[in-house]
CSV table of C-alpha atoms in Angstrom, one decimal:
chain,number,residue,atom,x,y,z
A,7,UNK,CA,30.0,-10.1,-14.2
A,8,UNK,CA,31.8,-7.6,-12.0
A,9,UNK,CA,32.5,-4.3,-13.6
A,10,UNK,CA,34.0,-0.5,-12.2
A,11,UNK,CA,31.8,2.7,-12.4
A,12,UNK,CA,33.7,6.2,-12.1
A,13,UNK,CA,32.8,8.8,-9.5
A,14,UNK,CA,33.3,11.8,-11.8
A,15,UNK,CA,33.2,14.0,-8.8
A,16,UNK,CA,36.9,12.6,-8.2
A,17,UNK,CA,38.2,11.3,-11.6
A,18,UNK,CA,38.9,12.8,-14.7
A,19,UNK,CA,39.1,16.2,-13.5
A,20,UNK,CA,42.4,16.7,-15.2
A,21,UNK,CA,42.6,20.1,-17.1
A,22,UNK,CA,39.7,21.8,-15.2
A,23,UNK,CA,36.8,19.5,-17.0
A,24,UNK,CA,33.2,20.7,-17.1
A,25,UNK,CA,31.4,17.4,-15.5
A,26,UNK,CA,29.9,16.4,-19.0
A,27,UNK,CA,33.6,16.4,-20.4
A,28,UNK,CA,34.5,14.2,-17.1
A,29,UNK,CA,32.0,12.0,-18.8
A,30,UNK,CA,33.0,11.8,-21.9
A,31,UNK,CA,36.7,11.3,-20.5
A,32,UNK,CA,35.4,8.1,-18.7
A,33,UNK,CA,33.9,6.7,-21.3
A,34,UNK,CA,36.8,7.2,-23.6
A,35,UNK,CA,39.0,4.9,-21.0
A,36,UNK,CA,36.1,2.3,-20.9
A,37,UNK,CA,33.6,3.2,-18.0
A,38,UNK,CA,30.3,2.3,-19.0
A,39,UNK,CA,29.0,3.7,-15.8
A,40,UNK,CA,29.7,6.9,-13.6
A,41,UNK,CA,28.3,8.1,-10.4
A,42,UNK,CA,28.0,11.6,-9.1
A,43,UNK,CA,27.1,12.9,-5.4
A,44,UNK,CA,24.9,15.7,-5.5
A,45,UNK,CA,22.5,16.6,-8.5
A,46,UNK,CA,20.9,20.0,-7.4
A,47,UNK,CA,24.1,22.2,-8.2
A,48,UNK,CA,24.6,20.2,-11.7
A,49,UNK,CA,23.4,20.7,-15.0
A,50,UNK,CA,20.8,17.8,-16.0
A,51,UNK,CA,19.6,18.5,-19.5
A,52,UNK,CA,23.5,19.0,-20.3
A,53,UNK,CA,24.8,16.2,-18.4
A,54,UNK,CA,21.9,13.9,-20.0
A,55,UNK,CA,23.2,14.6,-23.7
A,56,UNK,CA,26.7,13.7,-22.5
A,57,UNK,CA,25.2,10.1,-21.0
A,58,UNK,CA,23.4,10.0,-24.3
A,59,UNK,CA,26.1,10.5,-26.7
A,60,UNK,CA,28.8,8.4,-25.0
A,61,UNK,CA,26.6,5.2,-24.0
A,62,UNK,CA,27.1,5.8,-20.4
A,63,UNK,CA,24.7,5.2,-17.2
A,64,UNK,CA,24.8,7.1,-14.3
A,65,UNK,CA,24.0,4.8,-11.5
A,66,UNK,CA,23.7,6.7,-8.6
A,67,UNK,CA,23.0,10.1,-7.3
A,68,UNK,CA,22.4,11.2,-3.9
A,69,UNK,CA,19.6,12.7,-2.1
A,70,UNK,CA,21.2,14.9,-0.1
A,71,UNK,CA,24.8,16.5,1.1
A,72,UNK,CA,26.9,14.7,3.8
A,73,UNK,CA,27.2,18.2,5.4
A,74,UNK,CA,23.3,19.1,5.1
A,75,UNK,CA,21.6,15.6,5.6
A,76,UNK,CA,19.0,14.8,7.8
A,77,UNK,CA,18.7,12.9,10.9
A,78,UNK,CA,16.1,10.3,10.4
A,79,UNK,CA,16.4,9.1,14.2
A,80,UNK,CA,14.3,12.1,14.9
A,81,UNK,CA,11.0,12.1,13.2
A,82,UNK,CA,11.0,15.7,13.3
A,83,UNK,CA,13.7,15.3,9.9
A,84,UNK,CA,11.1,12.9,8.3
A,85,UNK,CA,9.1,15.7,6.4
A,86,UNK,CA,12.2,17.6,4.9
A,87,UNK,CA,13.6,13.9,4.4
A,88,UNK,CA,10.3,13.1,2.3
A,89,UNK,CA,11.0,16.3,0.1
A,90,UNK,CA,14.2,15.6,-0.9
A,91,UNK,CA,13.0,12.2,-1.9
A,92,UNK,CA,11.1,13.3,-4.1
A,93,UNK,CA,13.0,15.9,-5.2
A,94,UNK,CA,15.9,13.3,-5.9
A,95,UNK,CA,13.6,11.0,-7.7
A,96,UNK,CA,12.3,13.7,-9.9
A,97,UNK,CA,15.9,14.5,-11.0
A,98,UNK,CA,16.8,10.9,-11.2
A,99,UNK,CA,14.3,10.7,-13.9
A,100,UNK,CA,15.9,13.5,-15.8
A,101,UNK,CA,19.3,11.7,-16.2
A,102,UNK,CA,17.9,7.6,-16.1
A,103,UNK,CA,19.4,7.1,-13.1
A,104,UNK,CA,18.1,3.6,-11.9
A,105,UNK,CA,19.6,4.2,-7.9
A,106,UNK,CA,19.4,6.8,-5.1
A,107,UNK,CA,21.5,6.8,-2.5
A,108,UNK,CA,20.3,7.6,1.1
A,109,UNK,CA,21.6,8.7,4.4
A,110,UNK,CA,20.2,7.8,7.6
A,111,UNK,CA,22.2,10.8,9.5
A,112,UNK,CA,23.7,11.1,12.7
A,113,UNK,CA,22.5,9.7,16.2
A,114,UNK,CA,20.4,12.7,17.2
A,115,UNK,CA,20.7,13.8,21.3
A,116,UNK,CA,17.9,13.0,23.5
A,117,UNK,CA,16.4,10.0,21.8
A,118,UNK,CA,16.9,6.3,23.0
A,119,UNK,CA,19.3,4.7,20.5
A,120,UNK,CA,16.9,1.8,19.5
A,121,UNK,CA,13.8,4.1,19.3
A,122,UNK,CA,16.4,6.1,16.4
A,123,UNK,CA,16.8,2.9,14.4
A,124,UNK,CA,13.0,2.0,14.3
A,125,UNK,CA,12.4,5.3,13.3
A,126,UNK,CA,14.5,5.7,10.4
A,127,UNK,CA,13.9,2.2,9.4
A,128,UNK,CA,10.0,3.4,9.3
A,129,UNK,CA,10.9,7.0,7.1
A,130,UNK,CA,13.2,4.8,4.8
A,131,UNK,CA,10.4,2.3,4.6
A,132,UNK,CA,8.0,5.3,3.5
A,133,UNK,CA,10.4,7.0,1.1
A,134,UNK,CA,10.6,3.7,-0.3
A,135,UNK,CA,7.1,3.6,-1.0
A,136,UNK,CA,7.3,7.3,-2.4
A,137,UNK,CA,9.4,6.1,-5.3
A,138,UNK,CA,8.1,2.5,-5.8
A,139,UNK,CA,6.6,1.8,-9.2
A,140,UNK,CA,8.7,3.1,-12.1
A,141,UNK,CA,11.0,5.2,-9.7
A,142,UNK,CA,14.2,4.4,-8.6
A,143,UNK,CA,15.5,2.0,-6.2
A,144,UNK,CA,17.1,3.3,-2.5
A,145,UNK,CA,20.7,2.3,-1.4
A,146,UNK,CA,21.2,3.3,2.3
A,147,UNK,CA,24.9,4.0,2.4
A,148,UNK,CA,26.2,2.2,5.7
A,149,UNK,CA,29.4,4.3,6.9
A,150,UNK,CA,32.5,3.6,8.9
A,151,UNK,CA,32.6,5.7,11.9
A,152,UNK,CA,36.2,5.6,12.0
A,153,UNK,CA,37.0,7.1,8.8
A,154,UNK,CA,33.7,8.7,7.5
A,155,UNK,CA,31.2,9.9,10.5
A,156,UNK,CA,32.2,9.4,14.4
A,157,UNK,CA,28.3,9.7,14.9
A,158,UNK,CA,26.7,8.2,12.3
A,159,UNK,CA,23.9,6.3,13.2
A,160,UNK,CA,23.9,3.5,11.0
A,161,UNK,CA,27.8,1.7,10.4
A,162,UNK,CA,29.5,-1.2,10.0
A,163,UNK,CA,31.0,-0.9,7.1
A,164,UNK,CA,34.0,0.0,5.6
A,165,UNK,CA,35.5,2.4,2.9
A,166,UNK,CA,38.1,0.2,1.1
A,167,UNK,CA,39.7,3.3,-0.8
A,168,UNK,CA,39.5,5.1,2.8
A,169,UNK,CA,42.3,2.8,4.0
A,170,UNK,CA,44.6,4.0,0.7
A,171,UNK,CA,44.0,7.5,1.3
A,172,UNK,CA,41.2,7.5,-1.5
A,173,UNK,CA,43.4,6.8,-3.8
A,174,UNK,CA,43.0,4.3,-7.1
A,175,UNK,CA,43.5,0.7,-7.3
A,176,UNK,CA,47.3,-0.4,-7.1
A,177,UNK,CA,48.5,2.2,-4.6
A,178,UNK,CA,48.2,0.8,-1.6
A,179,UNK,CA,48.6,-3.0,-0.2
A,180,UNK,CA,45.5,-4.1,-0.5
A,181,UNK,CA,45.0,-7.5,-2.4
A,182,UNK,CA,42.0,-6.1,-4.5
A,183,UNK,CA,42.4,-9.6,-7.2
A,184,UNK,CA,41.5,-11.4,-4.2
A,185,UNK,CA,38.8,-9.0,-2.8
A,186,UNK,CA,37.3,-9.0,-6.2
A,187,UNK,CA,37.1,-12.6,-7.1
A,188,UNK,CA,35.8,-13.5,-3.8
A,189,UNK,CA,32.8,-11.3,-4.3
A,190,UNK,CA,32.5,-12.8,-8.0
A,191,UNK,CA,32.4,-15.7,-6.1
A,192,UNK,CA,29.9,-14.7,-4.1
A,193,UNK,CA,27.7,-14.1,-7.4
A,194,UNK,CA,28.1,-10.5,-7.3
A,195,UNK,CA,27.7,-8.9,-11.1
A,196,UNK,CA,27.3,-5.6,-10.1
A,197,UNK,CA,29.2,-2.8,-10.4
A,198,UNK,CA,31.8,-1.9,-7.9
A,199,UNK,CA,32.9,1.7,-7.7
A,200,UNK,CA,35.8,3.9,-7.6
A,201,UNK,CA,36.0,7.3,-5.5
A,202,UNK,CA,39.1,7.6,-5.7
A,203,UNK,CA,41.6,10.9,-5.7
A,204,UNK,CA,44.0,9.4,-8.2
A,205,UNK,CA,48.1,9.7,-7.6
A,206,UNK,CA,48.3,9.2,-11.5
A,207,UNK,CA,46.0,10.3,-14.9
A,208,UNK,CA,42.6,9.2,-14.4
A,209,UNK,CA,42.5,7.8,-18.4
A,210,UNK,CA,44.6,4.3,-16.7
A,211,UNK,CA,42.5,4.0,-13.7
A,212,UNK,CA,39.4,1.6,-15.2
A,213,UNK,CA,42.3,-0.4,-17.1
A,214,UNK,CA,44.2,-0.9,-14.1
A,215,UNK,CA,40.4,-2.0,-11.9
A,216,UNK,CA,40.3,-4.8,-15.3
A,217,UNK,CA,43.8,-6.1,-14.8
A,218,UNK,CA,42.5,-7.4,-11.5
A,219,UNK,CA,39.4,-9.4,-12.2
């Protein structure tokens, strides 16, 4: 069954919250599961005791920052790409967090546009087998040129919440009842996730994501 996570990088911070209050205050308006980007600036032993206390999963981290990421079209990124793997992983472990979440970059100059694809495929492939066993599992994030990187190398998709100005569900014109039931359909259970600057108090934003499924 289909259910919301909370980026508490964008929700619930209402009143100035520390991040481990922001987690508390999701799980207080149902969340079972919140997300954060970056875990180097954060922290881990507190944000662990407020995951532990309220019940909650964090599902996904990142390994790196959108403005400092590396460009694995150019094998000369794979090394440093490797490190923060690990580095991730490590951290990950700290916190239970079961996902990563990867960037393959921007198209890097002077390298044929195919070659770039084969090589990043082949450094995901190895980070892959960095973390393999009990560590956690990679999720490439595929962006949308249009609205979130002009030169990102791998796209296609698209950020739903980008087209509402990032903000929650009900604001815009989207018909998110139908989006959701057709990817229930599809036999989707996971969780879907909302990064979204909210017009209104965060507290109604996972009732509001229920309403529609």
């Amino acid at each position: 069954m289909i259910d919301f996570s909370a980026c508490v990088e964008t929700l619930f911070l209402e009143g100035d919250r520390p991040l481990d209050d922001r987690v508390r205050a999701a799980a207080d308006s149902g969340f079972r599961a919140v997300e954060i980007w970056g875990w180097w600036d954060k922290d881990l032993a507190r944000l662990a005791r407020a995951l532990d206390t309220t019940d909650t999963q964090l599902i996904t981290l990142c390994v790196e920052s959108w403005k400092n990421k590396c460009d694995l079209g150019d094998p000369s990124s794979h090394d440093e790409f490797l490190t923060r793997v690990r580095a991730a992983a490590e951290a990950a472990r700290q916190v239970n967090t079961p996902r990563l979440v990867v960037l393959a970059g921007d198209v890097a100059p002077g390298i044929e546009p195919t070659a770039q694809v084969h090589n990043a495929v082949a450094v995901l492939a190895r980070a892959g087998e960095e973390v393999s066993g009990d560590g956690p599992e990679l999720l490439v994030e595929v962006v949308d040129r249009e609205h979130e990187g002009p030169n990102a190398l791998i796209s296609g998709s698209r950020s739903a919440l980008s087209l509402l100005g990032r903000h929650e569900f009900g604001t815009g014109t989207i018909d998110w009842a139908t989006e959701l039931a057709w990817l229930q359909n599809a036999g989707y259970e996971g969780y879907v996730g909302i990064e979204a600057t909210p017009l209104g108090d965060s507290s109604h934003v996972y009732a509001t994501a229920r309403a529609l499924l």
